[in-house]
Coordinates of C-alpha atoms and ligand atoms in Angstrom, one line a residue:
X1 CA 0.0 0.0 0.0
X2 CA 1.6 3.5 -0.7
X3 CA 1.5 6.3 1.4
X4 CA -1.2 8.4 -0.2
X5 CA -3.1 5.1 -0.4
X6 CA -2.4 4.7 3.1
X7 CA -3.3 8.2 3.9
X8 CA -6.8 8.3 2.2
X9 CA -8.1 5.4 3.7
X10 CA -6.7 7.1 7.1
X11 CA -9.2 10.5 6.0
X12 CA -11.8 8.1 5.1
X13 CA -12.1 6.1 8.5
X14 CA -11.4 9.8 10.2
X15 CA -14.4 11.2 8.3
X16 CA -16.3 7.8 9.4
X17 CA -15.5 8.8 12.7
X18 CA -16.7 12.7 12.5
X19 CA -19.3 12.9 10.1
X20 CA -22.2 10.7 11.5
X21 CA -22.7 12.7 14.6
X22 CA -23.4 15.6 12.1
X23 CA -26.0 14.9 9.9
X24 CA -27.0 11.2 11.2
X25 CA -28.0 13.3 15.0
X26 CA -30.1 15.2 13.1
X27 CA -31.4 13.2 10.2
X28 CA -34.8 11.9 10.8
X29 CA -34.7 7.9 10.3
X30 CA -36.5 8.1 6.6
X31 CA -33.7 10.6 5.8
X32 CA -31.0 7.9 5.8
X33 CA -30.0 5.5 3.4
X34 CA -31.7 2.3 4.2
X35 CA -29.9 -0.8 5.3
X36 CA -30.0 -4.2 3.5
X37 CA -28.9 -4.6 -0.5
X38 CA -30.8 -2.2 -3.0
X39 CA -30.2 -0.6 -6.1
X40 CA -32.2 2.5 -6.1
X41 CA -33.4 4.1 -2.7
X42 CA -36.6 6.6 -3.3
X43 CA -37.3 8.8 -0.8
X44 CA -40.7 10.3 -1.6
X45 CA -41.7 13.5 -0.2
X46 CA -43.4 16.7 0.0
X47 CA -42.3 19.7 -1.0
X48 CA -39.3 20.9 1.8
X49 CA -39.5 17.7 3.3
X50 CA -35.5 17.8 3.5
X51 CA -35.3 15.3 0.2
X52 CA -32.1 17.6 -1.3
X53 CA -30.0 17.8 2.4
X54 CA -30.6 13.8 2.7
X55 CA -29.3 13.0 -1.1
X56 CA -26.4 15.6 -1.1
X57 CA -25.1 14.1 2.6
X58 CA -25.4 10.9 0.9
X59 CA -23.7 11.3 -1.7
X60 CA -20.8 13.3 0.4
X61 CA -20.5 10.2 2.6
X62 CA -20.3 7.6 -0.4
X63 CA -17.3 10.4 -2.1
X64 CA -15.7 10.7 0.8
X65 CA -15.8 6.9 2.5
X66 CA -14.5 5.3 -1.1
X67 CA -11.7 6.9 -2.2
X68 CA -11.7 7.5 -6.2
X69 CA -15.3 6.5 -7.2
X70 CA -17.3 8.3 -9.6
X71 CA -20.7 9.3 -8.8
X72 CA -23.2 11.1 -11.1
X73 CA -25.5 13.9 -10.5
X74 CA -28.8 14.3 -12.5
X75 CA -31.2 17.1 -12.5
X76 CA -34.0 18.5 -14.9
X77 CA -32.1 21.2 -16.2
X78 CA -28.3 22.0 -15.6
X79 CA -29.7 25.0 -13.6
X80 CA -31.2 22.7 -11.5
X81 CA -28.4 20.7 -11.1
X82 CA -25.9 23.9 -10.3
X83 CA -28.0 25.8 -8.2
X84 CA -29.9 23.4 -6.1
X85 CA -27.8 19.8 -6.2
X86 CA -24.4 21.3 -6.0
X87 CA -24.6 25.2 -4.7
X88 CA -28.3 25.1 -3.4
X89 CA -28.5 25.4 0.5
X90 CA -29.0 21.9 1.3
X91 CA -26.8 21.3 -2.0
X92 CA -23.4 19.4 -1.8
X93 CA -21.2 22.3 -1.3
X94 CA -23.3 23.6 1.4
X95 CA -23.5 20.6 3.9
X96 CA -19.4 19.3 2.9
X97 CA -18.0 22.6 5.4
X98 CA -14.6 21.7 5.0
X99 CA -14.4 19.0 3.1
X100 CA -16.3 20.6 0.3
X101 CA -15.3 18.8 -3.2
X102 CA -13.7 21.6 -5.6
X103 CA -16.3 22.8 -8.5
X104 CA -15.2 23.1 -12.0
X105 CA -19.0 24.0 -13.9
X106 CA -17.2 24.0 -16.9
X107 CA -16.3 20.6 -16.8
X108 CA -19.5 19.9 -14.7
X109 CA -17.1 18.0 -12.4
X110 CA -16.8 18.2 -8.9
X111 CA -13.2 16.7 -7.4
X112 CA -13.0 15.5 -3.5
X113 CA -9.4 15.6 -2.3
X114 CA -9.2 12.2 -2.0
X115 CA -9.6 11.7 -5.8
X116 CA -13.8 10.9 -5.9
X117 CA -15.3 12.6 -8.6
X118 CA -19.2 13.6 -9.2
X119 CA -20.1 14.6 -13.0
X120 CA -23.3 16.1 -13.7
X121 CA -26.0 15.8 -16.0
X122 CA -28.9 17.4 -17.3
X123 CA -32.3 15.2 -17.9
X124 CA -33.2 16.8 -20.7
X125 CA -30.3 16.2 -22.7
X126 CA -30.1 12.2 -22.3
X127 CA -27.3 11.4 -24.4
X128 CA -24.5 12.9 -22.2
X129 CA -25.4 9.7 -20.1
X130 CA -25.0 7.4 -22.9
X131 CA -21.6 5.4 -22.2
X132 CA -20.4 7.3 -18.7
X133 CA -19.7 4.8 -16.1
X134 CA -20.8 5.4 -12.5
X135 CA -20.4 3.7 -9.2
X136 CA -23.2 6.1 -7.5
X137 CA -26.0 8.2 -8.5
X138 CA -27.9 11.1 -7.1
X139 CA -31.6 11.7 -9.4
X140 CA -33.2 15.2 -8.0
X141 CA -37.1 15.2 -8.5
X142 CA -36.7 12.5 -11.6
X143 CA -40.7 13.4 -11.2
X144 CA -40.5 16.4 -13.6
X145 CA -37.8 15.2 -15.9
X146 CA -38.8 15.9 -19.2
X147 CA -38.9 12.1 -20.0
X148 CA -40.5 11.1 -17.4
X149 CA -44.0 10.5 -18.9
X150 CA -41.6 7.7 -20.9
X151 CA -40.6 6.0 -18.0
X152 CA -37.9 3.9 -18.0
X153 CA -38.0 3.3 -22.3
X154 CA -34.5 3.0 -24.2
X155 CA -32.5 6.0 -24.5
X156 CA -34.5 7.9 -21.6
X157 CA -32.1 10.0 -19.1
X158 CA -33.0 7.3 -16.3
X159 CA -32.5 4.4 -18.8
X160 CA -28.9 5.5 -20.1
X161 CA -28.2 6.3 -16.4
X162 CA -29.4 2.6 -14.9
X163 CA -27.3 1.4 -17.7
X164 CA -24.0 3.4 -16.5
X165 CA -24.7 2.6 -13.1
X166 CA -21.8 -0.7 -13.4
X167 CA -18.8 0.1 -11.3
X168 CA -17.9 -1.4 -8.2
X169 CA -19.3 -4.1 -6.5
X170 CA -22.6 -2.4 -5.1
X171 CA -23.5 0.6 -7.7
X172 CA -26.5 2.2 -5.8
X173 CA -28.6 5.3 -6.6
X174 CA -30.9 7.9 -4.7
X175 CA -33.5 8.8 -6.0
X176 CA -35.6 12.0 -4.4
X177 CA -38.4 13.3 -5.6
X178 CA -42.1 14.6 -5.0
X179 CA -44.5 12.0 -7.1
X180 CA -46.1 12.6 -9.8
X181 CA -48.3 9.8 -11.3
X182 CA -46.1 9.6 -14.4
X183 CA -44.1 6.4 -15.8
X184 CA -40.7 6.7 -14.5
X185 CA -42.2 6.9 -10.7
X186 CA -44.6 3.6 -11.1
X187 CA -41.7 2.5 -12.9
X188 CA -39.1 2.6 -10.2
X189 CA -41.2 2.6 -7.6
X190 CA -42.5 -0.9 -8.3
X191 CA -39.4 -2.5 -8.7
X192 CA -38.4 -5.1 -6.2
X193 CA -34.9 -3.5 -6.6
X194 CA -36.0 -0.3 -5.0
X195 CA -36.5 0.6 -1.4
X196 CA -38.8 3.8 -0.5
X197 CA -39.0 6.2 2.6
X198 CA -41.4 8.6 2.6
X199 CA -41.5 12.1 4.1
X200 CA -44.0 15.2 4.3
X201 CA -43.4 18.8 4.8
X202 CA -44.9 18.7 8.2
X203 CA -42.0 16.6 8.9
X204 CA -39.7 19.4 8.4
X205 CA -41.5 22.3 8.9
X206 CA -39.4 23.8 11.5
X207 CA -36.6 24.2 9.3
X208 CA -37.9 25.9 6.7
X209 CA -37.5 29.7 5.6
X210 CA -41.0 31.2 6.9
X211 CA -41.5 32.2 3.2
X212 CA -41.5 28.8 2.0
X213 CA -43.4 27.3 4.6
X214 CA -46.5 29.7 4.0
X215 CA -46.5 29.6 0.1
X216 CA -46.6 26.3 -0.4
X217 CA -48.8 25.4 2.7
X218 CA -51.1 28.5 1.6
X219 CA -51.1 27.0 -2.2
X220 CA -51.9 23.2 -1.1
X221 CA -53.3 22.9 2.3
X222 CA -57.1 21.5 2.2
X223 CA -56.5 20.1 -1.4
X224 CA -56.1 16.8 -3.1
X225 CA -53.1 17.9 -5.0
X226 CA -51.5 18.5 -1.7
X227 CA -51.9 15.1 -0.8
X228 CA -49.1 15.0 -3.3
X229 CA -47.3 18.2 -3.0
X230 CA -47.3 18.3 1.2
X231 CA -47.9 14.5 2.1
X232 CA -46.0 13.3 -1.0
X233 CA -48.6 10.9 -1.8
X234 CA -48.8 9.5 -5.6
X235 CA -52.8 10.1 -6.2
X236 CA -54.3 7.5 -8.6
X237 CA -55.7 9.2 -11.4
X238 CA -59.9 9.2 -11.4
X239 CA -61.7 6.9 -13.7
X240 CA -63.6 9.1 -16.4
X241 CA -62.2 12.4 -15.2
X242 CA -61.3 14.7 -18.4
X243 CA -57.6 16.1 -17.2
X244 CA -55.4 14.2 -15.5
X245 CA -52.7 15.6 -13.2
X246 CA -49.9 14.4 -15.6
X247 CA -51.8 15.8 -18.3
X248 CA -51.5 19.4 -16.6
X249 CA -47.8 19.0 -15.6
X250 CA -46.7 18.3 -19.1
X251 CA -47.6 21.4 -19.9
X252 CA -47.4 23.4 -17.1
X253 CA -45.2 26.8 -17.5
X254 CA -43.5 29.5 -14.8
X255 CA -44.2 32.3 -17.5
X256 CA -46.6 33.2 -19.8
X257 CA -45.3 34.9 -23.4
X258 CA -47.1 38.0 -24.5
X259 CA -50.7 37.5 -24.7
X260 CA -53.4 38.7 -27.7
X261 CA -56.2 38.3 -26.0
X262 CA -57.0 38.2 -22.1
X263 CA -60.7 37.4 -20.5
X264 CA -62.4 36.8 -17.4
X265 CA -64.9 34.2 -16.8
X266 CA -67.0 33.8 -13.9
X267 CA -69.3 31.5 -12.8
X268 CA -71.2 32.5 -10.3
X269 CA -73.9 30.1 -10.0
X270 CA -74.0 29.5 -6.0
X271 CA -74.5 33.5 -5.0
X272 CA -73.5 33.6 -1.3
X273 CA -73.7 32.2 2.3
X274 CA -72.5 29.1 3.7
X275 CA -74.5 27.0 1.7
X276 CA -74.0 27.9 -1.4
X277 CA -70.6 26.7 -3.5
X278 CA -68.0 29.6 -4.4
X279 CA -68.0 31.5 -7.3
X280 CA -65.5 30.4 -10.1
X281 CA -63.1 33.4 -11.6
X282 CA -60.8 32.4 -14.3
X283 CA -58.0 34.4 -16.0
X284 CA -56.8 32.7 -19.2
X285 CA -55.1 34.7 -22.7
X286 CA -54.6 33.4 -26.1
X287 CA -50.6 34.2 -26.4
X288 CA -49.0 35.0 -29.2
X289 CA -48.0 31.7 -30.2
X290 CA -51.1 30.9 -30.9
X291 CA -51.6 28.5 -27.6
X292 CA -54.4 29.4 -24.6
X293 CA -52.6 30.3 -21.1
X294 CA -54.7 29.6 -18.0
X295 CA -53.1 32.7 -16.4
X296 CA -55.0 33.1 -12.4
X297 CA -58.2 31.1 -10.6
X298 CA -59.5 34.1 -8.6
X299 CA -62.4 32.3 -7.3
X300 CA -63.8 33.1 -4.1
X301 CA -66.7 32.5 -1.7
X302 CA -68.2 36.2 -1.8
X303 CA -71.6 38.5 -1.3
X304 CA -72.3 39.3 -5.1
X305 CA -70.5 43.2 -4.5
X306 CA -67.8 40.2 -3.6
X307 CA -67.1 38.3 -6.1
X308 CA -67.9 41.2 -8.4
X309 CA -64.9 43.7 -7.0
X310 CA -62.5 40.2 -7.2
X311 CA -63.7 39.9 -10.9
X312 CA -63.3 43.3 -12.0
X313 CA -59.8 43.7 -10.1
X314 CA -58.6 40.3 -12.1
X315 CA -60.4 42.5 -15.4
X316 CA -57.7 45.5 -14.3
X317 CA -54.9 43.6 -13.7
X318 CA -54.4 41.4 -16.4
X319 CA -55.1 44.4 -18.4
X320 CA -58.1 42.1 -20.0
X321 CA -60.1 42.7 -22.9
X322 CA -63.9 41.5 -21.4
X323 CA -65.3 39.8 -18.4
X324 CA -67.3 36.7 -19.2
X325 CA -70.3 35.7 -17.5
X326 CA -73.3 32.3 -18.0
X327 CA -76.5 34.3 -18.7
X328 CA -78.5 31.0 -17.3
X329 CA -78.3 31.6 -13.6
X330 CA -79.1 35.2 -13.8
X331 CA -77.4 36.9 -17.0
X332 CA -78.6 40.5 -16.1
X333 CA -77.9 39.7 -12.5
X334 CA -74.3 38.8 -13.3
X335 CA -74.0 42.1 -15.5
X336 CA -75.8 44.6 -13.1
X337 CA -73.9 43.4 -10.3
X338 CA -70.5 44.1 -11.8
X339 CA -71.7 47.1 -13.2
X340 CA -72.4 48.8 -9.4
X341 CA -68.4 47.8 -9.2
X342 CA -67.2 49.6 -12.2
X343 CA -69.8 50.9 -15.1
X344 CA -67.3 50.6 -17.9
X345 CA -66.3 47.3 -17.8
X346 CA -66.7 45.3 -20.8
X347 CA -69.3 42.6 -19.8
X348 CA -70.2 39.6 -22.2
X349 CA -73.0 37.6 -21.1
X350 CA -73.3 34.1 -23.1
X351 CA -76.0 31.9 -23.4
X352 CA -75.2 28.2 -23.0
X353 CA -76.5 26.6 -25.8
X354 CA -75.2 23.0 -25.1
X355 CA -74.7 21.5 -21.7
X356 CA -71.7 21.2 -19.7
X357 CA -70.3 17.9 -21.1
X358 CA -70.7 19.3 -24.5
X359 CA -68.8 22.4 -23.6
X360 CA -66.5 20.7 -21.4
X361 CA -65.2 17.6 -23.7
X362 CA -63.6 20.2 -26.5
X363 CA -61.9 22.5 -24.0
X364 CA -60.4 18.9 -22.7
X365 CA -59.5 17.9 -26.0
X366 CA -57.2 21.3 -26.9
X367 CA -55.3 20.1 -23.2
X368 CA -54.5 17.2 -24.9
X369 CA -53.6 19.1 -27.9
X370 CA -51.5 20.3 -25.7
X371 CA -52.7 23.5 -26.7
X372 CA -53.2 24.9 -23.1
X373 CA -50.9 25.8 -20.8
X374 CA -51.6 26.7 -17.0
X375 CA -48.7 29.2 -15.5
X376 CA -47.6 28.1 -12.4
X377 CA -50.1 25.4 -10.0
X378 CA -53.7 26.0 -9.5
X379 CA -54.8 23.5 -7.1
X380 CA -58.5 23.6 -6.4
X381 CA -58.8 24.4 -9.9
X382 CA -57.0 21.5 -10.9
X383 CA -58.4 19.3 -8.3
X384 CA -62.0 19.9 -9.9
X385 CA -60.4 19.2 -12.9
X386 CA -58.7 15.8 -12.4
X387 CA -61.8 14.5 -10.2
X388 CA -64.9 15.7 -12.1
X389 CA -66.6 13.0 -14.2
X390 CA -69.2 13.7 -17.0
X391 CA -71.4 11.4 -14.9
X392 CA -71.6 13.8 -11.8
X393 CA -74.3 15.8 -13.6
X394 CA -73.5 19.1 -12.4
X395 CA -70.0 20.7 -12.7
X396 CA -68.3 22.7 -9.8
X397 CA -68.0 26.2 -10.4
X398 CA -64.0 26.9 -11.3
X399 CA -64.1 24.0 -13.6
X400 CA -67.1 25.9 -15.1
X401 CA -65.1 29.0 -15.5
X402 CA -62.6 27.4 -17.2
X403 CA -64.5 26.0 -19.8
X404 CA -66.3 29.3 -20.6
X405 CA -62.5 31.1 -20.6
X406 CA -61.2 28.7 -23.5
X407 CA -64.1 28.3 -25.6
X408 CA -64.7 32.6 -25.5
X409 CA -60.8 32.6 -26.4
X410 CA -61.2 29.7 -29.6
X411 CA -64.3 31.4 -31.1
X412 CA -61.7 33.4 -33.1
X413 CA -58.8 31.1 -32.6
X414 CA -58.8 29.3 -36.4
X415 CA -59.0 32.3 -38.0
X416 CA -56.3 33.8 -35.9
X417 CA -54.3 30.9 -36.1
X418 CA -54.4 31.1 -40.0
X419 CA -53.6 34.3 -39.8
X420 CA -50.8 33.7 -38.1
X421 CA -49.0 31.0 -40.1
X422 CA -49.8 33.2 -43.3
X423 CA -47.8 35.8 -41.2
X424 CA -44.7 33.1 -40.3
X425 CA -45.2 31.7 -44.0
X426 CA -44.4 35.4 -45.6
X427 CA -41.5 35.9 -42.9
X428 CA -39.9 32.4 -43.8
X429 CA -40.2 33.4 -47.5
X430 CA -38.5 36.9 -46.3
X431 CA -41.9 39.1 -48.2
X432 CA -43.7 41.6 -46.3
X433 CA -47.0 39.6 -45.3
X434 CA -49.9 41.7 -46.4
X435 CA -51.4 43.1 -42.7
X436 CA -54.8 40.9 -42.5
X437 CA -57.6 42.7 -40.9
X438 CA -57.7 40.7 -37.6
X439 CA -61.0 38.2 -37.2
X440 CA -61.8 38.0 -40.5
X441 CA -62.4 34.6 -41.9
X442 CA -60.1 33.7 -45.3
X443 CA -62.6 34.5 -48.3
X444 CA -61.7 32.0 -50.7
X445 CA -61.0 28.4 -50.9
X446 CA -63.1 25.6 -49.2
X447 CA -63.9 26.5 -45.6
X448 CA -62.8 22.8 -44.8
X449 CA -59.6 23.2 -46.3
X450 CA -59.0 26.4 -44.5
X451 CA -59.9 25.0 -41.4
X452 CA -57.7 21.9 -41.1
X453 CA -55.0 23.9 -42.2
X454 CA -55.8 26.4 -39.8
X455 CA -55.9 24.1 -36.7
X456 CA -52.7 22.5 -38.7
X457 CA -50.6 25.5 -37.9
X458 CA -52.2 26.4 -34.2
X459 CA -51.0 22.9 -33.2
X460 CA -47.6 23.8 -35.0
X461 CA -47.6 27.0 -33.3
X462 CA -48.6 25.5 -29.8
X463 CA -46.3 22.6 -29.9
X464 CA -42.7 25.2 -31.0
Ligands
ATP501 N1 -33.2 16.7 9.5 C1 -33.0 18.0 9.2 N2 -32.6 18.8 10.2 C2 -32.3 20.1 10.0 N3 -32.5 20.8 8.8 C3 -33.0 20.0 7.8 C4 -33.2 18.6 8.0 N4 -33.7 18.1 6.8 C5 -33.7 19.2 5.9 N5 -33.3 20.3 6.6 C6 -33.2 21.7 6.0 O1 -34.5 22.0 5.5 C7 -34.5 22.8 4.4 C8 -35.2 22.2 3.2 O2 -34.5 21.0 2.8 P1 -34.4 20.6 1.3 O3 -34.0 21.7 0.5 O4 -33.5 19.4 1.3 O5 -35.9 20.2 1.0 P2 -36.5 19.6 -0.3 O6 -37.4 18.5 0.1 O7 -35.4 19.2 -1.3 O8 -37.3 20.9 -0.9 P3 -37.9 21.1 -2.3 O9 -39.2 20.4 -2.3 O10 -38.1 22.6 -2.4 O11 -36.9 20.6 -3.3 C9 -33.0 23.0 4.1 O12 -32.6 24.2 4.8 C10 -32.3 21.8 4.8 O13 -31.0 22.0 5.1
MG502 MG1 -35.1 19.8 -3.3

């Protein structure tokens, strides 16, 4: 054995001696690796349950007990993986102290003195994990990898990274996410090769920044969705229900781009007082790519002066072009009663002509278009949306909203989608496209022809 040999096994059993009173006195017990013989070790939890501290201590021990390994690091994006996995506050850097491993981000390498090496890689570009070889691995929220609705199919981040994982004579992976009911999580969570903790952000509550800790209990508490997000519970998905929850992550965004169009709906079919249901309010644009944007649920419980104020201060500041309201439970109601708020508010009432299924089946169709986007997580909404059956008879009132939104925003949306793929065509072909007067239907050719290549180019448009 040579001296540095000699030397780094000396650090190793002196770090074996040190660290454990650390993290293991405060770890709670689903926080630590598992004993027995596994490949993959899940821990599943809510949102702040500690999930990041517990992987990055892990993979800290594993670097700096075996001298010389190589261990990758996976995350959705590279920003993920640099400023949460590796800089983040419960990321590797953070919880080494003084035996933090040196970080080159341009070779996407970290170095531990003692010659153990982490590489990282971003889920969305799977190939850099085709061929690397890997004693460890550390998978942050694998839930919302891009792949993920793939499972574990060939050529898939997780696939080339299983496939890597083939070095030494226990290769062993953490895995630590908040579910989503997507492939990749029934995937690996039903293999026999997998063990699974499980952690809520109750759990860890008291370490949390008080910002965190009343978003996300103010965004989830009292809704299924939270059953995922805070409990870190994988929810079934409900027979017959329209939307399903992976349907809405797929296409979930942080940001909206500039919109064209921008309404309000409201449903205000239960009035007030306790027994009555709440009063849906839904903000949703058509952007300018041509896709719908589910922008804000401002629903509420209100007196009709209420839910009318709430309405017409979502109108002012979304900057939106109408307010939306079902003339069937009380049309002039619904506009008299936003008028006393504000007299010069654009006010639409519409007269359902068909009933909700019929109304509610096409809006679900454009979501699995994926022509509509929600920005950022709408709970109750989405809870009504994921659990509502056509067989319920009647509809709950944000879900009602909704519908009303999209179809007011896709009256126009062929034509305006033909326009704009005229407009791209002309710009491709480097002319000066001819300014169409906007709404106007195309004069000539068949309709039928103009249409399919109209909703041609809006799914073009919504899928770029
Ligand atoms: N057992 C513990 N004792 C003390 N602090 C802890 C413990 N577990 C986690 N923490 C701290 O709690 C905070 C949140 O932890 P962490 O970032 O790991 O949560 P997370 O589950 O990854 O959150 P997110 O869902 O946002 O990714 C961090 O400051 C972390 O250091
Ligand atoms: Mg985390």
């Amino acid at each position: 054995m040579t001296a540095t040999q000699d030397w780094l096994e000396y650090a190793a059993k002196d770090f074996e001696v040190a660290r454990p009173p650390q993290w293991r006195k405060i770890a709670r017990p689903e926080q630590l690796a598992p004993d027995g013989i596994w490949l993959t070790w899940a821990y599943v939890a809510g949102r702040g349950a500690g999930k990041t501290r517990s992987a990055a201590e892990w993979v800290h021990e594993k670097a700096m007990l075996n001298p010389g390994v190589r261990i990758a690091l996976v995350g959705r994006t590279p920003a993920d993986v640099r400023d949460v996995m590796i800089e983040g506050e419960s990321g590797i850097i953070a919880i080494a102290h003084g035996d933090a491993p040196n970080y080159q981000s341009t070779k996407r390498r970290l170095t531990w003195p003692n010659g153990s090496t982490a590489h990282t890689y971003s889920a969305e570009v799977p190939s850099q994990l085709r061929g690397p070889q890997h004693h460890f691995a550390w998978c942050d929220e694998p839930a919302a990898w891009t792949d993920a609705p793939k499972g574990d199919a060939l050529d898939t981040a997780w696939n080339n990274l299983v496939l890597g994982l083939r070095l030494g004579q226990s290769p062993q992976c953490v895995f630590t996410t908040t579910p989503k009911p997507n492939a990749l999580i029934r995937t690996i969570l039903g293999r026999r090769s997998t063990v699974v903790t499980r952690g809520s952000t109750y759990d860890n509550l008291g370490n949390l920044a008080p910002s965190f800790r009343e978003e996300v209990l103010a965004t989830y508490e009292g809704t299924r969705i939270g059953r995922q997000e805070l409990l870190g519970e994988l929810l079934d998905d409900v027979e017959g229900a329209l939307w399903t929850i992976g349907l809405l992550d797929e296409d979930r965004v942080t940001a909206p781009p500039d919109m064209r169009r921008i309404v309000v709906a409201i449903d205000p079919s239960g009035g007030s007082g306790p027994n009555n249901d709440e009063q849906g309010i839904i903000v949703a644009g058509l952007g300018i790519d041509g896709a719908l944007y589910v922008l804000a649920d401002r629903s509420c419980s209100l007196s009709p002066h209420g839910w009318a104020s709430r309405a017409v201060g979502a109108y002012r500041e979304f900057n939106a072009d109408r307010i939306i309201a079902e003339k069937n439970y009380g049309g002039d109601m619904v506009e008299s009663t936003i008028r006393q708020v504000d007299t010069n508010v654009p006010v639409k009432v519409i007269t359902a002509s068909r009933g909700k299924v019929q109304r509610a089946e096409p809006v679900a169709a454009l979501y699995e278009q994926h022509r509509v986007h929600h920005v950022g997580a709408m709970p109750k909404l989405e809870d009504q949306m994921t659990t509502w059956t056509p067989q319920d008879g009647t509809s709950p009132d944000r879900l009602d909203a909704l519908v009303w939104a999209v179809t007011e925003l896709t009256d126009n949306f062929q034509a305006q989608a033909w326009i704009e793929y005229m407009r791209r065509h002309a710009e491709a072909q480097q002319v000066t496209p001819v300014e169409p007067q906007e709404q106007t239907e195309p004069a000539v050719e068949d309709p039928a022809t103009v249409q399919q290549r109209a909703r041609d180019a809006a799914f073009r448009a919504a899928r770029r």
